Amino acid sequence: MTNPAEPSTARGEETRQRIVDVALRLFEEKGYAKTTMRAVASEAGVSLGNAYYYFSSKDQLVQGFYVRMQNLHEEAVRGRLGPTTSLAQRWLLTENLFLDVAEPYHQFAGKFFAIAAEPTSPLSPFSEESREAREASTAIMRSVVEGSVIKADKRLLTELPELLWLAHMGVVLFWVHDSSPGQARTRLLVRRVAPLLERIISLSRLPVLRSNLHQLLDLIADLGPSGS
């Protein structure tokens, strides 16, 4: 999270976004390890102290990028899900909108993945430091579920936003490694997976599956992201 004392003015937000933009460019050009806060501040046209006022470390700069991505995703999704109550169609649209907003950052994401994938890294999407972005993304998945009409096991429906977030993380992982033009293979993946997800969720109503399903949900909860 960013400094809680950061200015809420439009000018302050503009400065904050400029620092993030510069950091992303330098991370891509020089690599994460070789990029310093001093270099970021210089390129952004702010003092080093001012840069640290907004972000206390390089890790927080990346967290700022995570939050920005979720904000862009939420803005893209807002008002677009209303016409359909199909869970499959709502999830498919949500994932495609994420791919739209994330496309300009695909090259950066590929270079950055090795750091974020380290289990102990604060930049992991499962870390406590990534909680704000993770909760924002889960909230988007909650809107997918709450506007849908689907008959399923009651507990599964309650926990479905978190499970769809995990599925979203799988999509992001595939997207990071997708070298096809416009990441077309990722779009094919979500198009094929969406109806399968809806069918599997519907099958959760069957009594023969319920006991095993609840054991699986218990396991996922026990192994869930830190701090969740």
PDB file of C-alpha atoms in Angstrom:
ATOM      1  CA  MET A   1       0.000   0.000   0.000  1.00  0.00           C
ATOM      2  CA  THR A   2       1.099   3.549  -0.553  1.00  0.00           C
ATOM      3  CA  ASN A   3       1.817   6.105   2.120  1.00  0.00           C
ATOM      4  CA  PRO A   4      -1.491   6.761   3.967  1.00  0.00           C
ATOM      5  CA  ALA A   5      -0.515  10.430   4.252  1.00  0.00           C
ATOM      6  CA  GLU A   6      -0.175  10.950   0.509  1.00  0.00           C
ATOM      7  CA  PRO A   7      -2.094  13.907  -0.884  1.00  0.00           C
ATOM      8  CA  SER A   8      -5.554  13.220  -2.232  1.00  0.00           C
ATOM      9  CA  THR A   9      -5.478  16.160  -4.628  1.00  0.00           C
ATOM     10  CA  ALA A  10      -5.608  15.695  -8.373  1.00  0.00           C
ATOM     11  CA  ARG A  11      -2.065  17.040  -8.621  1.00  0.00           C
ATOM     12  CA  GLY A  12      -0.858  14.548  -6.034  1.00  0.00           C
ATOM     13  CA  GLU A  13      -2.497  11.676  -7.876  1.00  0.00           C
ATOM     14  CA  GLU A  14      -0.966  12.854 -11.147  1.00  0.00           C
ATOM     15  CA  THR A  15       2.491  12.881  -9.534  1.00  0.00           C
ATOM     16  CA  ARG A  16       1.914   9.446  -8.074  1.00  0.00           C
ATOM     17  CA  GLN A  17       0.886   7.998 -11.443  1.00  0.00           C
ATOM     18  CA  ARG A  18       3.861   9.638 -13.162  1.00  0.00           C
ATOM     19  CA  ILE A  19       6.232   7.989 -10.688  1.00  0.00           C
ATOM     20  CA  VAL A  20       4.640   4.594 -11.356  1.00  0.00           C
ATOM     21  CA  ASP A  21       4.842   5.117 -15.140  1.00  0.00           C
ATOM     22  CA  VAL A  22       8.527   6.008 -14.954  1.00  0.00           C
ATOM     23  CA  ALA A  23       9.252   3.065 -12.659  1.00  0.00           C
ATOM     24  CA  LEU A  24       7.604   0.607 -15.056  1.00  0.00           C
ATOM     25  CA  ARG A  25       9.645   1.944 -17.951  1.00  0.00           C
ATOM     26  CA  LEU A  26      12.898   1.716 -16.010  1.00  0.00           C
ATOM     27  CA  PHE A  27      12.067  -1.767 -14.743  1.00  0.00           C
ATOM     28  CA  GLU A  28      11.623  -2.842 -18.354  1.00  0.00           C
ATOM     29  CA  GLU A  29      14.749  -1.068 -19.620  1.00  0.00           C
ATOM     30  CA  LYS A  30      17.173  -1.820 -16.764  1.00  0.00           C
ATOM     31  CA  GLY A  31      15.559  -4.651 -14.876  1.00  0.00           C
ATOM     32  CA  TYR A  32      13.990  -4.506 -11.441  1.00  0.00           C
ATOM     33  CA  ALA A  33      17.206  -5.110  -9.469  1.00  0.00           C
ATOM     34  CA  LYS A  34      19.180  -2.373 -11.241  1.00  0.00           C
ATOM     35  CA  THR A  35      16.495   0.292 -11.002  1.00  0.00           C
ATOM     36  CA  THR A  36      16.925   2.594  -8.011  1.00  0.00           C
ATOM     37  CA  MET A  37      14.464   4.918  -6.345  1.00  0.00           C
ATOM     38  CA  ARG A  38      16.892   7.768  -7.082  1.00  0.00           C
ATOM     39  CA  ALA A  39      16.729   6.991 -10.820  1.00  0.00           C
ATOM     40  CA  VAL A  40      12.938   6.802 -10.709  1.00  0.00           C
ATOM     41  CA  ALA A  41      12.723  10.154  -8.928  1.00  0.00           C
ATOM     42  CA  SER A  42      15.124  11.806 -11.375  1.00  0.00           C
ATOM     43  CA  GLU A  43      13.286  10.539 -14.452  1.00  0.00           C
ATOM     44  CA  ALA A  44       9.911  11.509 -12.946  1.00  0.00           C
ATOM     45  CA  GLY A  45      11.125  15.033 -12.225  1.00  0.00           C
ATOM     46  CA  VAL A  46      10.595  14.870  -8.470  1.00  0.00           C
ATOM     47  CA  SER A  47      12.968  14.929  -5.536  1.00  0.00           C
ATOM     48  CA  LEU A  48      14.063  11.645  -3.958  1.00  0.00           C
ATOM     49  CA  GLY A  49      12.266  12.646  -0.775  1.00  0.00           C
ATOM     50  CA  ASN A  50       9.081  13.280  -2.720  1.00  0.00           C
ATOM     51  CA  ALA A  51       9.321   9.882  -4.403  1.00  0.00           C
ATOM     52  CA  TYR A  52       9.669   8.231  -1.002  1.00  0.00           C
ATOM     53  CA  TYR A  53       6.725  10.279   0.240  1.00  0.00           C
ATOM     54  CA  TYR A  54       4.510   8.452  -2.235  1.00  0.00           C
ATOM     55  CA  PHE A  55       6.253   5.070  -2.221  1.00  0.00           C
ATOM     56  CA  SER A  56       8.541   3.870   0.553  1.00  0.00           C
ATOM     57  CA  SER A  57      10.277   1.274  -1.648  1.00  0.00           C
ATOM     58  CA  LYS A  58      10.474  -0.257  -5.108  1.00  0.00           C
ATOM     59  CA  ASP A  59       8.164  -3.004  -3.909  1.00  0.00           C
ATOM     60  CA  GLN A  60       5.504  -0.418  -3.129  1.00  0.00           C
ATOM     61  CA  LEU A  61       5.920   1.027  -6.588  1.00  0.00           C
ATOM     62  CA  VAL A  62       4.973  -2.358  -8.010  1.00  0.00           C
ATOM     63  CA  GLN A  63       2.070  -2.582  -5.586  1.00  0.00           C
ATOM     64  CA  GLY A  64       0.968   0.779  -6.959  1.00  0.00           C
ATOM     65  CA  PHE A  65       0.997  -0.770 -10.416  1.00  0.00           C
ATOM     66  CA  TYR A  66      -1.060  -3.735  -9.161  1.00  0.00           C
ATOM     67  CA  VAL A  67      -3.687  -1.407  -7.707  1.00  0.00           C
ATOM     68  CA  ARG A  68      -3.765   0.674 -10.869  1.00  0.00           C
ATOM     69  CA  MET A  69      -4.408  -2.464 -12.943  1.00  0.00           C
ATOM     70  CA  GLN A  70      -7.336  -3.429 -10.721  1.00  0.00           C
ATOM     71  CA  ASN A  71      -8.745   0.102 -10.935  1.00  0.00           C
ATOM     72  CA  LEU A  72      -8.512   0.024 -14.728  1.00  0.00           C
ATOM     73  CA  HIS A  73     -10.132  -3.408 -14.778  1.00  0.00           C
ATOM     74  CA  GLU A  74     -12.954  -2.291 -12.500  1.00  0.00           C
ATOM     75  CA  GLU A  75     -13.572   0.790 -14.639  1.00  0.00           C
ATOM     76  CA  ALA A  76     -13.687  -1.365 -17.776  1.00  0.00           C
ATOM     77  CA  VAL A  77     -16.118  -3.845 -16.207  1.00  0.00           C
ATOM     78  CA  ARG A  78     -18.396  -1.231 -14.615  1.00  0.00           C
ATOM     79  CA  GLY A  79     -21.750  -1.122 -16.380  1.00  0.00           C
ATOM     80  CA  ARG A  80     -20.824  -3.861 -18.855  1.00  0.00           C
ATOM     81  CA  LEU A  81     -22.138  -6.929 -17.024  1.00  0.00           C
ATOM     82  CA  GLY A  82     -25.763  -5.891 -16.515  1.00  0.00           C
ATOM     83  CA  PRO A  83     -27.381  -7.252 -19.710  1.00  0.00           C
ATOM     84  CA  THR A  84     -26.449 -10.910 -19.082  1.00  0.00           C
ATOM     85  CA  THR A  85     -27.122 -13.180 -16.111  1.00  0.00           C
ATOM     86  CA  SER A  86     -25.083 -16.086 -17.470  1.00  0.00           C
ATOM     87  CA  LEU A  87     -22.148 -16.759 -15.174  1.00  0.00           C
ATOM     88  CA  ALA A  88     -20.099 -18.058 -18.099  1.00  0.00           C
ATOM     89  CA  GLN A  89     -20.718 -14.943 -20.193  1.00  0.00           C
ATOM     90  CA  ARG A  90     -20.108 -12.592 -17.274  1.00  0.00           C
ATOM     91  CA  TRP A  91     -16.788 -14.270 -16.398  1.00  0.00           C
ATOM     92  CA  LEU A  92     -15.741 -14.398 -20.052  1.00  0.00           C
ATOM     93  CA  LEU A  93     -16.449 -10.694 -20.541  1.00  0.00           C
ATOM     94  CA  THR A  94     -14.616  -9.835 -17.318  1.00  0.00           C
ATOM     95  CA  GLU A  95     -11.515 -11.790 -18.346  1.00  0.00           C
ATOM     96  CA  ASN A  96     -11.499 -10.328 -21.855  1.00  0.00           C
ATOM     97  CA  LEU A  97     -11.755  -6.819 -20.432  1.00  0.00           C
ATOM     98  CA  PHE A  98      -8.771  -7.560 -18.193  1.00  0.00           C
ATOM     99  CA  LEU A  99      -6.783  -8.719 -21.220  1.00  0.00           C
ATOM    100  CA  ASP A 100      -7.707  -5.460 -22.954  1.00  0.00           C
ATOM    101  CA  VAL A 101      -6.444  -3.232 -20.140  1.00  0.00           C
ATOM    102  CA  ALA A 102      -3.381  -5.403 -19.473  1.00  0.00           C
ATOM    103  CA  GLU A 103      -2.223  -5.677 -23.083  1.00  0.00           C
ATOM    104  CA  PRO A 104       0.058  -2.586 -23.013  1.00  0.00           C
ATOM    105  CA  TYR A 105       1.932  -4.119 -20.065  1.00  0.00           C
ATOM    106  CA  HIS A 106       2.444  -7.607 -21.487  1.00  0.00           C
ATOM    107  CA  GLN A 107       6.148  -7.195 -22.226  1.00  0.00           C
ATOM    108  CA  PHE A 108       6.800  -5.763 -18.772  1.00  0.00           C
ATOM    109  CA  ALA A 109       4.824  -8.562 -17.102  1.00  0.00           C
ATOM    110  CA  GLY A 110       6.907 -11.216 -18.829  1.00  0.00           C
ATOM    111  CA  LYS A 111      10.166  -9.725 -17.579  1.00  0.00           C
ATOM    112  CA  PHE A 112       8.821  -9.143 -14.096  1.00  0.00           C
ATOM    113  CA  PHE A 113       7.229 -12.566 -13.609  1.00  0.00           C
ATOM    114  CA  ALA A 114      10.275 -14.281 -12.109  1.00  0.00           C
ATOM    115  CA  ILE A 115      10.275 -11.854  -9.171  1.00  0.00           C
ATOM    116  CA  ALA A 116       6.532 -11.945  -8.557  1.00  0.00           C
ATOM    117  CA  ALA A 117       6.463 -15.746  -8.797  1.00  0.00           C
ATOM    118  CA  GLU A 118       8.911 -16.167  -5.900  1.00  0.00           C
ATOM    119  CA  PRO A 119       6.701 -17.506  -3.052  1.00  0.00           C
ATOM    120  CA  THR A 120       8.371 -15.382  -0.375  1.00  0.00           C
ATOM    121  CA  SER A 121       8.324 -12.179  -2.428  1.00  0.00           C
ATOM    122  CA  PRO A 122       6.124  -9.341  -1.164  1.00  0.00           C
ATOM    123  CA  LEU A 123       5.251  -8.864  -4.820  1.00  0.00           C
ATOM    124  CA  SER A 124       3.571 -12.254  -5.053  1.00  0.00           C
ATOM    125  CA  PRO A 125      -0.171 -11.830  -5.680  1.00  0.00           C
ATOM    126  CA  PHE A 126      -0.695 -14.127  -2.677  1.00  0.00           C
ATOM    127  CA  SER A 127       1.341 -12.028  -0.236  1.00  0.00           C
ATOM    128  CA  GLU A 128       0.006  -9.874   2.569  1.00  0.00           C
ATOM    129  CA  GLU A 129       1.518  -6.843   0.818  1.00  0.00           C
ATOM    130  CA  SER A 130      -0.647  -7.563  -2.233  1.00  0.00           C
ATOM    131  CA  ARG A 131      -3.840  -7.736  -0.190  1.00  0.00           C
ATOM    132  CA  GLU A 132      -5.262  -4.429  -1.489  1.00  0.00           C
ATOM    133  CA  ALA A 133      -4.939  -5.436  -5.142  1.00  0.00           C
ATOM    134  CA  ARG A 134      -6.096  -8.991  -4.405  1.00  0.00           C
ATOM    135  CA  GLU A 135      -9.230  -7.784  -2.614  1.00  0.00           C
ATOM    136  CA  ALA A 136      -9.995  -5.333  -5.427  1.00  0.00           C
ATOM    137  CA  SER A 137      -9.729  -8.132  -7.978  1.00  0.00           C
ATOM    138  CA  THR A 138     -11.878 -10.435  -5.841  1.00  0.00           C
ATOM    139  CA  ALA A 139     -14.509  -7.690  -5.617  1.00  0.00           C
ATOM    140  CA  ILE A 140     -14.708  -7.691  -9.416  1.00  0.00           C
ATOM    141  CA  MET A 141     -15.290 -11.448  -9.345  1.00  0.00           C
ATOM    142  CA  ARG A 142     -17.957 -10.935  -6.686  1.00  0.00           C
ATOM    143  CA  SER A 143     -19.841  -8.670  -9.084  1.00  0.00           C
ATOM    144  CA  VAL A 144     -19.633 -11.462 -11.673  1.00  0.00           C
ATOM    145  CA  VAL A 145     -21.268 -13.917  -9.262  1.00  0.00           C
ATOM    146  CA  GLU A 146     -23.839 -11.594  -7.696  1.00  0.00           C
ATOM    147  CA  GLY A 147     -25.333 -10.586 -11.033  1.00  0.00           C
ATOM    148  CA  SER A 148     -25.574 -14.136 -12.356  1.00  0.00           C
ATOM    149  CA  VAL A 149     -28.408 -16.633 -12.207  1.00  0.00           C
ATOM    150  CA  ILE A 150     -27.041 -20.101 -11.489  1.00  0.00           C
ATOM    151  CA  LYS A 151     -28.170 -22.955  -9.290  1.00  0.00           C
ATOM    152  CA  ALA A 152     -25.308 -24.386  -7.276  1.00  0.00           C
ATOM    153  CA  ASP A 153     -24.270 -25.544  -3.821  1.00  0.00           C
ATOM    154  CA  LYS A 154     -24.876 -22.711  -1.359  1.00  0.00           C
ATOM    155  CA  ARG A 155     -21.407 -22.824   0.186  1.00  0.00           C
ATOM    156  CA  LEU A 156     -19.764 -22.919  -3.216  1.00  0.00           C
ATOM    157  CA  LEU A 157     -21.664 -19.807  -4.285  1.00  0.00           C
ATOM    158  CA  THR A 158     -20.534 -18.017  -1.130  1.00  0.00           C
ATOM    159  CA  GLU A 159     -16.890 -18.825  -1.801  1.00  0.00           C
ATOM    160  CA  LEU A 160     -17.087 -18.533  -5.586  1.00  0.00           C
ATOM    161  CA  PRO A 161     -15.621 -14.985  -5.882  1.00  0.00           C
ATOM    162  CA  GLU A 162     -12.372 -16.169  -4.253  1.00  0.00           C
ATOM    163  CA  LEU A 163     -12.332 -19.284  -6.449  1.00  0.00           C
ATOM    164  CA  LEU A 164     -12.869 -17.219  -9.581  1.00  0.00           C
ATOM    165  CA  TRP A 165      -9.993 -14.995  -8.466  1.00  0.00           C
ATOM    166  CA  LEU A 166      -7.802 -18.108  -8.322  1.00  0.00           C
ATOM    167  CA  ALA A 167      -8.972 -19.006 -11.828  1.00  0.00           C
ATOM    168  CA  HIS A 168      -8.133 -15.448 -12.870  1.00  0.00           C
ATOM    169  CA  MET A 169      -4.607 -15.921 -11.530  1.00  0.00           C
ATOM    170  CA  GLY A 170      -4.323 -18.987 -13.743  1.00  0.00           C
ATOM    171  CA  VAL A 171      -5.390 -16.895 -16.722  1.00  0.00           C
ATOM    172  CA  VAL A 172      -2.811 -14.233 -15.838  1.00  0.00           C
ATOM    173  CA  LEU A 173      -0.069 -16.866 -15.600  1.00  0.00           C
ATOM    174  CA  PHE A 174      -1.009 -18.241 -19.031  1.00  0.00           C
ATOM    175  CA  TRP A 175      -1.157 -14.697 -20.439  1.00  0.00           C
ATOM    176  CA  VAL A 176       2.316 -13.832 -19.146  1.00  0.00           C
ATOM    177  CA  HIS A 177       3.776 -16.739 -21.141  1.00  0.00           C
ATOM    178  CA  ASP A 178       1.541 -16.251 -24.199  1.00  0.00           C
ATOM    179  CA  SER A 179       3.613 -15.080 -27.172  1.00  0.00           C
ATOM    180  CA  SER A 180       0.804 -15.361 -29.724  1.00  0.00           C
ATOM    181  CA  PRO A 181      -0.216 -12.139 -31.524  1.00  0.00           C
ATOM    182  CA  GLY A 182      -2.411 -10.103 -29.216  1.00  0.00           C
ATOM    183  CA  GLN A 183      -2.271 -13.026 -26.775  1.00  0.00           C
ATOM    184  CA  ALA A 184      -4.921 -14.774 -28.880  1.00  0.00           C
ATOM    185  CA  ARG A 185      -4.277 -18.113 -27.194  1.00  0.00           C
ATOM    186  CA  THR A 186      -5.242 -16.625 -23.816  1.00  0.00           C
ATOM    187  CA  ARG A 187      -8.508 -15.358 -25.269  1.00  0.00           C
ATOM    188  CA  LEU A 188      -9.151 -18.828 -26.697  1.00  0.00           C
ATOM    189  CA  LEU A 189      -8.459 -20.303 -23.265  1.00  0.00           C
ATOM    190  CA  VAL A 190     -11.005 -18.139 -21.449  1.00  0.00           C
ATOM    191  CA  ARG A 191     -13.568 -18.668 -24.215  1.00  0.00           C
ATOM    192  CA  ARG A 192     -13.279 -22.445 -23.821  1.00  0.00           C
ATOM    193  CA  VAL A 193     -13.043 -22.472 -20.027  1.00  0.00           C
ATOM    194  CA  ALA A 194     -16.042 -20.200 -19.337  1.00  0.00           C
ATOM    195  CA  PRO A 195     -18.808 -22.708 -20.232  1.00  0.00           C
ATOM    196  CA  LEU A 196     -16.899 -25.512 -18.508  1.00  0.00           C
ATOM    197  CA  LEU A 197     -16.762 -23.493 -15.289  1.00  0.00           C
ATOM    198  CA  GLU A 198     -20.499 -22.879 -15.409  1.00  0.00           C
ATOM    199  CA  ARG A 199     -21.259 -26.581 -15.960  1.00  0.00           C
ATOM    200  CA  ILE A 200     -18.968 -27.724 -13.165  1.00  0.00           C
ATOM    201  CA  ILE A 201     -20.444 -25.177 -10.758  1.00  0.00           C
ATOM    202  CA  SER A 202     -23.966 -26.331 -11.655  1.00  0.00           C
ATOM    203  CA  LEU A 203     -23.019 -29.945 -10.917  1.00  0.00           C
ATOM    204  CA  SER A 204     -22.213 -28.957  -7.329  1.00  0.00           C
ATOM    205  CA  ARG A 205     -25.935 -29.308  -6.543  1.00  0.00           C
ATOM    206  CA  LEU A 206     -25.671 -33.095  -6.853  1.00  0.00           C
ATOM    207  CA  PRO A 207     -25.660 -34.733  -3.375  1.00  0.00           C
ATOM    208  CA  VAL A 208     -23.121 -37.319  -4.499  1.00  0.00           C
ATOM    209  CA  LEU A 209     -20.574 -34.544  -5.126  1.00  0.00           C
ATOM    210  CA  ARG A 210     -21.328 -32.261  -2.186  1.00  0.00           C
ATOM    211  CA  SER A 211     -19.220 -33.995   0.478  1.00  0.00           C
ATOM    212  CA  ASN A 212     -16.120 -34.138  -1.714  1.00  0.00           C
ATOM    213  CA  LEU A 213     -16.711 -30.565  -2.846  1.00  0.00           C
ATOM    214  CA  HIS A 214     -16.803 -29.274   0.721  1.00  0.00           C
ATOM    215  CA  GLN A 215     -13.590 -31.130   1.537  1.00  0.00           C
ATOM    216  CA  LEU A 216     -11.979 -29.442  -1.460  1.00  0.00           C
ATOM    217  CA  LEU A 217     -13.242 -26.035  -0.336  1.00  0.00           C
ATOM    218  CA  ASP A 218     -11.815 -26.693   3.135  1.00  0.00           C
ATOM    219  CA  LEU A 219      -8.445 -27.496   1.592  1.00  0.00           C
ATOM    220  CA  ILE A 220      -8.447 -24.355  -0.571  1.00  0.00           C
ATOM    221  CA  ALA A 221      -9.346 -22.256   2.471  1.00  0.00           C
ATOM    222  CA  ASP A 222      -6.541 -23.809   4.522  1.00  0.00           C
ATOM    223  CA  LEU A 223      -3.993 -23.164   1.756  1.00  0.00           C
ATOM    224  CA  GLY A 224      -5.319 -19.716   0.783  1.00  0.00           C
ATOM    225  CA  PRO A 225      -3.349 -16.472   0.392  1.00  0.00           C
ATOM    226  CA  SER A 226      -1.546 -15.239   3.494  1.00  0.00           C
ATOM    227  CA  GLY A 227      -3.569 -12.898   5.625  1.00  0.00           C
ATOM    228  CA  SER A 228      -6.852 -13.875   3.989  1.00  0.00           C
TER     229      SER A 228
END
